[in-house]
Amino acid sequence: MTEAILLVGGKGTRLRPLTVHTPKPMVRAAGVPFLTHQLARAKAAGVEHVVLATSYLAEVFEPYFGDGSSLGLHLEYVTEEEPLGTGGALRNVASRLHSGPDDPVLVFNGDILTGLDIRALVRVHEDSGADVSLHLTKVTDPRAYGLVPTDGTGRVLAFLEKPQTPEEIVTDQINAGAYVFRRSVIDTIPQGRPVSVERETFPGLLSAGAHLQGLVDSTYWLDLGTPAAFVRGSADLVLGRAPSPAVPGRCGDRLVLPTAVVAPDAKLTGGTVVGEGAFVAEGARVSGSTILPGAVIEPGAVITDSLIGARARVGTRTVLSGTVIGDGAVIGSDNELRAGARVWCDARIPPAALRFSPDE
């Protein structure tokens, strides 16, 4: 297997305001665009040629990654004029593949952070003679996911929509968003219209008697679809809990990028990242959070499990927990924002304007 398709066209609406100016795969995790981690892991698994299926803010990918030579890859970019869904996106880029009809092609969703052994998935695909092989993972509560039961040999038996009752939960295995396709299968996907591989392609293949194989791999897996998950994923990369050869520094409690300035008595813990040109002032405490390039954290601020956008400013003694601050926003001093708060890009919150607890 030397080729891969990365599906990076989604709008990332659940991540707003992070994705107002930046497509989801380009939001920084552990100091670099998240897509960098996926490309590096594909390269480590033997992939040489990657086609990026782009749509939303497609123009930002190529200026950053170029032809991929800096990563040891050959990258191509295909932009959808209209969103085509996961299956439609695959069919739309098929002409850029060099593989023969029976060759394996790796496919990744652009928002999954995983420790999957990619080579193992390819081996399962080849050894089983499958038409498509899927990475499956087990989750404690599968109600929010589509279920994928398999038989004793790992062959997929069905694709079940999100279960509504306890009786419908027949397995804890879910589709984890990484696949190996036989190239000829991609060519059978309808062209020029939206197609979902999850809802149309896979069930259709199964109904037609195709062989779909599952590999249950219960290493690290996280869907980065929400701000809280994205912040956690970045911290886990820095802490070394999630594997990636693209983390720009040693794993540990903190990652401070070049040109960032951190006061000697500021405390950074829990996998915190401080991006290029950012400033963390004296007495600030930042845990499990991402500070994007150019942001300013003023003295005594306390930030936990949050993401601070590029060029944003967090005022003196302000407390943030589980919040997202958009690019260029300014949070005045002595504010307190708690879990789920999202401040839009370039917004201004005056000093002492918002609190979630008594002012004492």
mmCIF file with all atom_site columns, N, CA, C and O in Angstrom, residues 31-66:
data_model
loop_
_atom_site.group_PDB
_atom_site.id
_atom_site.type_symbol
_atom_site.label_atom_id
_atom_site.label_alt_id
_atom_site.label_comp_id
_atom_site.label_asym_id
_atom_site.label_entity_id
_atom_site.label_seq_id
_atom_site.pdbx_PDB_ins_code
_atom_site.Cartn_x
_atom_site.Cartn_y
_atom_site.Cartn_z
_atom_site.occupancy
_atom_site.B_iso_or_equiv
_atom_site.pdbx_formal_charge
_atom_site.auth_seq_id
_atom_site.auth_comp_id
_atom_site.auth_asym_id
_atom_site.auth_atom_id
_atom_site.pdbx_PDB_model_num
ATOM 1   N N  . GLY A 1 31 ? 0.837   21.976 18.540 1.00 0.00 ? 31 GLY A N  1
ATOM 2   C CA . GLY A 1 31 ? 1.763   22.892 17.888 1.00 0.00 ? 31 GLY A CA 1
ATOM 3   C C  . GLY A 1 31 ? 1.771   22.902 16.382 1.00 0.00 ? 31 GLY A C  1
ATOM 4   O O  . GLY A 1 31 ? 2.391   23.780 15.777 1.00 0.00 ? 31 GLY A O  1
ATOM 5   N N  . VAL A 1 32 ? 1.104   21.954 15.728 1.00 0.00 ? 32 VAL A N  1
ATOM 6   C CA . VAL A 1 32 ? 1.076   21.919 14.264 1.00 0.00 ? 32 VAL A CA 1
ATOM 7   C C  . VAL A 1 32 ? -0.351  21.630 13.804 1.00 0.00 ? 32 VAL A C  1
ATOM 8   O O  . VAL A 1 32 ? -1.153  21.102 14.583 1.00 0.00 ? 32 VAL A O  1
ATOM 9   N N  . PRO A 1 33 ? -0.704  21.963 12.550 1.00 0.00 ? 33 PRO A N  1
ATOM 10  C CA . PRO A 1 33 ? -2.040  21.599 12.072 1.00 0.00 ? 33 PRO A CA 1
ATOM 11  C C  . PRO A 1 33 ? -2.303  20.111 12.281 1.00 0.00 ? 33 PRO A C  1
ATOM 12  O O  . PRO A 1 33 ? -1.424  19.276 12.047 1.00 0.00 ? 33 PRO A O  1
ATOM 13  N N  . PHE A 1 34 ? -3.528  19.785 12.718 1.00 0.00 ? 34 PHE A N  1
ATOM 14  C CA . PHE A 1 34 ? -3.830  18.390 13.019 1.00 0.00 ? 34 PHE A CA 1
ATOM 15  C C  . PHE A 1 34 ? -3.522  17.470 11.846 1.00 0.00 ? 34 PHE A C  1
ATOM 16  O O  . PHE A 1 34 ? -3.063  16.343 12.025 1.00 0.00 ? 34 PHE A O  1
ATOM 17  N N  . LEU A 1 35 ? -3.750  17.947 10.625 1.00 0.00 ? 35 LEU A N  1
ATOM 18  C CA . LEU A 1 35 ? -3.478  17.138 9.445  1.00 0.00 ? 35 LEU A CA 1
ATOM 19  C C  . LEU A 1 35 ? -2.028  16.670 9.393  1.00 0.00 ? 35 LEU A C  1
ATOM 20  O O  . LEU A 1 35 ? -1.733  15.593 8.859  1.00 0.00 ? 35 LEU A O  1
ATOM 21  N N  . THR A 1 36 ? -1.119  17.452 9.937  1.00 0.00 ? 36 THR A N  1
ATOM 22  C CA . THR A 1 36 ? 0.295   17.068 9.950  1.00 0.00 ? 36 THR A CA 1
ATOM 23  C C  . THR A 1 36 ? 0.498   15.738 10.654 1.00 0.00 ? 36 THR A C  1
ATOM 24  O O  . THR A 1 36 ? 1.304   14.899 10.218 1.00 0.00 ? 36 THR A O  1
ATOM 25  N N  . HIS A 1 37 ? -0.206  15.523 11.748 1.00 0.00 ? 37 HIS A N  1
ATOM 26  C CA . HIS A 1 37 ? -0.083  14.261 12.484 1.00 0.00 ? 37 HIS A CA 1
ATOM 27  C C  . HIS A 1 37 ? -0.568  13.093 11.637 1.00 0.00 ? 37 HIS A C  1
ATOM 28  O O  . HIS A 1 37 ? 0.061   12.020 11.602 1.00 0.00 ? 37 HIS A O  1
ATOM 29  N N  . GLN A 1 38 ? -1.671  13.272 10.926 1.00 0.00 ? 38 GLN A N  1
ATOM 30  C CA . GLN A 1 38 ? -2.187  12.193 10.085 1.00 0.00 ? 38 GLN A CA 1
ATOM 31  C C  . GLN A 1 38 ? -1.242  11.883 8.934  1.00 0.00 ? 38 GLN A C  1
ATOM 32  O O  . GLN A 1 38 ? -0.993  10.716 8.611  1.00 0.00 ? 38 GLN A O  1
ATOM 33  N N  . LEU A 1 39 ? -0.711  12.916 8.310  1.00 0.00 ? 39 LEU A N  1
ATOM 34  C CA . LEU A 1 39 ? 0.217   12.696 7.210  1.00 0.00 ? 39 LEU A CA 1
ATOM 35  C C  . LEU A 1 39 ? 1.496   12.009 7.685  1.00 0.00 ? 39 LEU A C  1
ATOM 36  O O  . LEU A 1 39 ? 2.018   11.112 7.018  1.00 0.00 ? 39 LEU A O  1
ATOM 37  N N  . ALA A 1 40 ? 1.984   12.401 8.848  1.00 0.00 ? 40 ALA A N  1
ATOM 38  C CA . ALA A 1 40 ? 3.208   11.790 9.374  1.00 0.00 ? 40 ALA A CA 1
ATOM 39  C C  . ALA A 1 40 ? 2.996   10.317 9.700  1.00 0.00 ? 40 ALA A C  1
ATOM 40  O O  . ALA A 1 40 ? 3.879   9.485  9.460  1.00 0.00 ? 40 ALA A O  1
ATOM 41  N N  . ARG A 1 41 ? 1.829   9.983  10.226 1.00 0.00 ? 41 ARG A N  1
ATOM 42  C CA . ARG A 1 41 ? 1.566   8.581  10.548 1.00 0.00 ? 41 ARG A CA 1
ATOM 43  C C  . ARG A 1 41 ? 1.359   7.756  9.274  1.00 0.00 ? 41 ARG A C  1
ATOM 44  O O  . ARG A 1 41 ? 1.755   6.592  9.210  1.00 0.00 ? 41 ARG A O  1
ATOM 45  N N  . ALA A 1 42 ? 0.755   8.347  8.264  1.00 0.00 ? 42 ALA A N  1
ATOM 46  C CA . ALA A 1 42 ? 0.629   7.651  6.984  1.00 0.00 ? 42 ALA A CA 1
ATOM 47  C C  . ALA A 1 42 ? 2.003   7.390  6.379  1.00 0.00 ? 42 ALA A C  1
ATOM 48  O O  . ALA A 1 42 ? 2.290   6.285  5.885  1.00 0.00 ? 42 ALA A O  1
ATOM 49  N N  . LYS A 1 43 ? 2.870   8.380  6.415  1.00 0.00 ? 43 LYS A N  1
ATOM 50  C CA . LYS A 1 43 ? 4.233   8.218  5.918  1.00 0.00 ? 43 LYS A CA 1
ATOM 51  C C  . LYS A 1 43 ? 4.959   7.103  6.659  1.00 0.00 ? 43 LYS A C  1
ATOM 52  O O  . LYS A 1 43 ? 5.629   6.244  6.045  1.00 0.00 ? 43 LYS A O  1
ATOM 53  N N  . ALA A 1 44 ? 4.811   7.074  7.971  1.00 0.00 ? 44 ALA A N  1
ATOM 54  C CA . ALA A 1 44 ? 5.482   6.041  8.775  1.00 0.00 ? 44 ALA A CA 1
ATOM 55  C C  . ALA A 1 44 ? 4.973   4.647  8.446  1.00 0.00 ? 44 ALA A C  1
ATOM 56  O O  . ALA A 1 44 ? 5.686   3.654  8.661  1.00 0.00 ? 44 ALA A O  1
ATOM 57  N N  . ALA A 1 45 ? 3.751   4.554  7.913  1.00 0.00 ? 45 ALA A N  1
ATOM 58  C CA . ALA A 1 45 ? 3.176   3.251  7.565  1.00 0.00 ? 45 ALA A CA 1
ATOM 59  C C  . ALA A 1 45 ? 3.512   2.827  6.143  1.00 0.00 ? 45 ALA A C  1
ATOM 60  O O  . ALA A 1 45 ? 3.055   1.772  5.691  1.00 0.00 ? 45 ALA A O  1
ATOM 61  N N  . GLY A 1 46 ? 4.281   3.643  5.422  1.00 0.00 ? 46 GLY A N  1
ATOM 62  C CA . GLY A 1 46 ? 4.706   3.273  4.085  1.00 0.00 ? 46 GLY A CA 1
ATOM 63  C C  . GLY A 1 46 ? 3.998   3.986  2.962  1.00 0.00 ? 46 GLY A C  1
ATOM 64  O O  . GLY A 1 46 ? 4.273   3.728  1.786  1.00 0.00 ? 46 GLY A O  1
ATOM 65  N N  . VAL A 1 47 ? 3.070   4.894  3.283  1.00 0.00 ? 47 VAL A N  1
ATOM 66  C CA . VAL A 1 47 ? 2.369   5.639  2.238  1.00 0.00 ? 47 VAL A CA 1
ATOM 67  C C  . VAL A 1 47 ? 3.318   6.645  1.587  1.00 0.00 ? 47 VAL A C  1
ATOM 68  O O  . VAL A 1 47 ? 4.117   7.293  2.265  1.00 0.00 ? 47 VAL A O  1
ATOM 69  N N  . GLU A 1 48 ? 3.219   6.758  0.274  1.00 0.00 ? 48 GLU A N  1
ATOM 70  C CA . GLU A 1 48 ? 4.064   7.691  -0.461 1.00 0.00 ? 48 GLU A CA 1
ATOM 71  C C  . GLU A 1 48 ? 3.266   8.796  -1.151 1.00 0.00 ? 48 GLU A C  1
ATOM 72  O O  . GLU A 1 48 ? 3.742   9.918  -1.288 1.00 0.00 ? 48 GLU A O  1
ATOM 73  N N  . HIS A 1 49 ? 2.054   8.471  -1.582 1.00 0.00 ? 49 HIS A N  1
ATOM 74  C CA . HIS A 1 49 ? 1.223   9.406  -2.352 1.00 0.00 ? 49 HIS A CA 1
ATOM 75  C C  . HIS A 1 49 ? -0.103  9.615  -1.618 1.00 0.00 ? 49 HIS A C  1
ATOM 76  O O  . HIS A 1 49 ? -0.792  8.643  -1.308 1.00 0.00 ? 49 HIS A O  1
ATOM 77  N N  . VAL A 1 50 ? -0.437  10.868 -1.325 1.00 0.00 ? 50 VAL A N  1
ATOM 78  C CA . VAL A 1 50 ? -1.673  11.190 -0.613 1.00 0.00 ? 50 VAL A CA 1
ATOM 79  C C  . VAL A 1 50 ? -2.463  12.204 -1.427 1.00 0.00 ? 50 VAL A C  1
ATOM 80  O O  . VAL A 1 50 ? -1.932  13.222 -1.870 1.00 0.00 ? 50 VAL A O  1
ATOM 81  N N  . VAL A 1 51 ? -3.750  11.896 -1.623 1.00 0.00 ? 51 VAL A N  1
ATOM 82  C CA . VAL A 1 51 ? -4.658  12.839 -2.268 1.00 0.00 ? 51 VAL A CA 1
ATOM 83  C C  . VAL A 1 51 ? -5.551  13.431 -1.183 1.00 0.00 ? 51 VAL A C  1
ATOM 84  O O  . VAL A 1 51 ? -6.210  12.698 -0.438 1.00 0.00 ? 51 VAL A O  1
ATOM 85  N N  . LEU A 1 52 ? -5.562  14.746 -1.081 1.00 0.00 ? 52 LEU A N  1
ATOM 86  C CA . LEU A 1 52 ? -6.398  15.434 -0.099 1.00 0.00 ? 52 LEU A CA 1
ATOM 87  C C  . LEU A 1 52 ? -7.694  15.852 -0.774 1.00 0.00 ? 52 LEU A C  1
ATOM 88  O O  . LEU A 1 52 ? -7.685  16.618 -1.753 1.00 0.00 ? 52 LEU A O  1
ATOM 89  N N  . ALA A 1 53 ? -8.821  15.338 -0.265 1.00 0.00 ? 53 ALA A N  1
ATOM 90  C CA . ALA A 1 53 ? -10.141 15.688 -0.783 1.00 0.00 ? 53 ALA A CA 1
ATOM 91  C C  . ALA A 1 53 ? -10.636 16.890 -0.001 1.00 0.00 ? 53 ALA A C  1
ATOM 92  O O  . ALA A 1 53 ? -11.093 16.767 1.140  1.00 0.00 ? 53 ALA A O  1
ATOM 93  N N  . THR A 1 54 ? -10.551 18.073 -0.591 1.00 0.00 ? 54 THR A N  1
ATOM 94  C CA . THR A 1 54 ? -10.829 19.328 0.107  1.00 0.00 ? 54 THR A CA 1
ATOM 95  C C  . THR A 1 54 ? -12.144 19.938 -0.370 1.00 0.00 ? 54 THR A C  1
ATOM 96  O O  . THR A 1 54 ? -12.635 19.641 -1.453 1.00 0.00 ? 54 THR A O  1
ATOM 97  N N  . SER A 1 55 ? -12.682 20.832 0.453  1.00 0.00 ? 55 SER A N  1
ATOM 98  C CA . SER A 1 55 ? -13.884 21.578 0.079  1.00 0.00 ? 55 SER A CA 1
ATOM 99  C C  . SER A 1 55 ? -13.892 22.914 0.818  1.00 0.00 ? 55 SER A C  1
ATOM 100 O O  . SER A 1 55 ? -13.558 23.944 0.254  1.00 0.00 ? 55 SER A O  1
ATOM 101 N N  . TYR A 1 56 ? -14.214 22.894 2.116  1.00 0.00 ? 56 TYR A N  1
ATOM 102 C CA . TYR A 1 56 ? -14.325 24.122 2.906  1.00 0.00 ? 56 TYR A CA 1
ATOM 103 C C  . TYR A 1 56 ? -12.946 24.754 3.101  1.00 0.00 ? 56 TYR A C  1
ATOM 104 O O  . TYR A 1 56 ? -11.998 24.094 3.539  1.00 0.00 ? 56 TYR A O  1
ATOM 105 N N  . LEU A 1 57 ? -12.831 26.041 2.751  1.00 0.00 ? 57 LEU A N  1
ATOM 106 C CA . LEU A 1 57 ? -11.562 26.777 2.859  1.00 0.00 ? 57 LEU A CA 1
ATOM 107 C C  . LEU A 1 57 ? -10.411 25.991 2.240  1.00 0.00 ? 57 LEU A C  1
ATOM 108 O O  . LEU A 1 57 ? -9.294  25.927 2.776  1.00 0.00 ? 57 LEU A O  1
ATOM 109 N N  . ALA A 1 58 ? -10.683 25.418 1.069  1.00 0.00 ? 58 ALA A N  1
ATOM 110 C CA . ALA A 1 58 ? -9.711  24.534 0.414  1.00 0.00 ? 58 ALA A CA 1
ATOM 111 C C  . ALA A 1 58 ? -8.402  25.248 0.092  1.00 0.00 ? 58 ALA A C  1
ATOM 112 O O  . ALA A 1 58 ? -7.347  24.611 0.002  1.00 0.00 ? 58 ALA A O  1
ATOM 113 N N  . GLU A 1 59 ? -8.463  26.569 -0.044 1.00 0.00 ? 59 GLU A N  1
ATOM 114 C CA . GLU A 1 59 ? -7.287  27.309 -0.500 1.00 0.00 ? 59 GLU A CA 1
ATOM 115 C C  . GLU A 1 59 ? -6.156  27.369 0.517  1.00 0.00 ? 59 GLU A C  1
ATOM 116 O O  . GLU A 1 59 ? -5.044  27.787 0.181  1.00 0.00 ? 59 GLU A O  1
ATOM 117 N N  . VAL A 1 60 ? -6.403  26.964 1.770  1.00 0.00 ? 60 VAL A N  1
ATOM 118 C CA . VAL A 1 60 ? -5.355  27.105 2.791  1.00 0.00 ? 60 VAL A CA 1
ATOM 119 C C  . VAL A 1 60 ? -4.429  25.892 2.870  1.00 0.00 ? 60 VAL A C  1
ATOM 120 O O  . VAL A 1 60 ? -3.354  25.975 3.466  1.00 0.00 ? 60 VAL A O  1
ATOM 121 N N  . PHE A 1 61 ? -4.808  24.766 2.290  1.00 0.00 ? 61 PHE A N  1
ATOM 122 C CA . PHE A 1 61 ? -4.012  23.556 2.461  1.00 0.00 ? 61 PHE A CA 1
ATOM 123 C C  . PHE A 1 61 ? -2.697  23.596 1.684  1.00 0.00 ? 61 PHE A C  1
ATOM 124 O O  . PHE A 1 61 ? -1.615  23.363 2.237  1.00 0.00 ? 61 PHE A O  1
ATOM 125 N N  . GLU A 1 62 ? -2.777  23.859 0.389  1.00 0.00 ? 62 GLU A N  1
ATOM 126 C CA . GLU A 1 62 ? -1.573  23.769 -0.451 1.00 0.00 ? 62 GLU A CA 1
ATOM 127 C C  . GLU A 1 62 ? -0.502  24.792 -0.083 1.00 0.00 ? 62 GLU A C  1
ATOM 128 O O  . GLU A 1 62 ? 0.685   24.455 -0.085 1.00 0.00 ? 62 GLU A O  1
ATOM 129 N N  . PRO A 1 63 ? -0.853  26.051 0.241  1.00 0.00 ? 63 PRO A N  1
ATOM 130 C CA . PRO A 1 63 ? 0.212   26.973 0.648  1.00 0.00 ? 63 PRO A CA 1
ATOM 131 C C  . PRO A 1 63 ? 0.992   26.492 1.864  1.00 0.00 ? 63 PRO A C  1
ATOM 132 O O  . PRO A 1 63 ? 2.180   26.826 2.013  1.00 0.00 ? 63 PRO A O  1
ATOM 133 N N  . TYR A 1 64 ? 0.367   25.722 2.745  1.00 0.00 ? 64 TYR A N  1
ATOM 134 C CA . TYR A 1 64 ? 1.065   25.237 3.933  1.00 0.00 ? 64 TYR A CA 1
ATOM 135 C C  . TYR A 1 64 ? 1.896   23.988 3.635  1.00 0.00 ? 64 TYR A C  1
ATOM 136 O O  . TYR A 1 64 ? 3.075   23.915 4.002  1.00 0.00 ? 64 TYR A O  1
ATOM 137 N N  . PHE A 1 65 ? 1.308   22.996 2.969  1.00 0.00 ? 65 PHE A N  1
ATOM 138 C CA . PHE A 1 65 ? 1.981   21.711 2.787  1.00 0.00 ? 65 PHE A CA 1
ATOM 139 C C  . PHE A 1 65 ? 2.705   21.585 1.448  1.00 0.00 ? 65 PHE A C  1
ATOM 140 O O  . PHE A 1 65 ? 3.557   20.709 1.291  1.00 0.00 ? 65 PHE A O  1
ATOM 141 N N  . GLY A 1 66 ? 2.364   22.435 0.477  1.00 0.00 ? 66 GLY A N  1
ATOM 142 C CA . GLY A 1 66 ? 3.016   22.357 -0.817 1.00 0.00 ? 66 GLY A CA 1
ATOM 143 C C  . GLY A 1 66 ? 2.846   20.993 -1.456 1.00 0.00 ? 66 GLY A C  1
ATOM 144 O O  . GLY A 1 66 ? 1.787   20.377 -1.388 1.00 0.00 ? 66 GLY A O  1
#
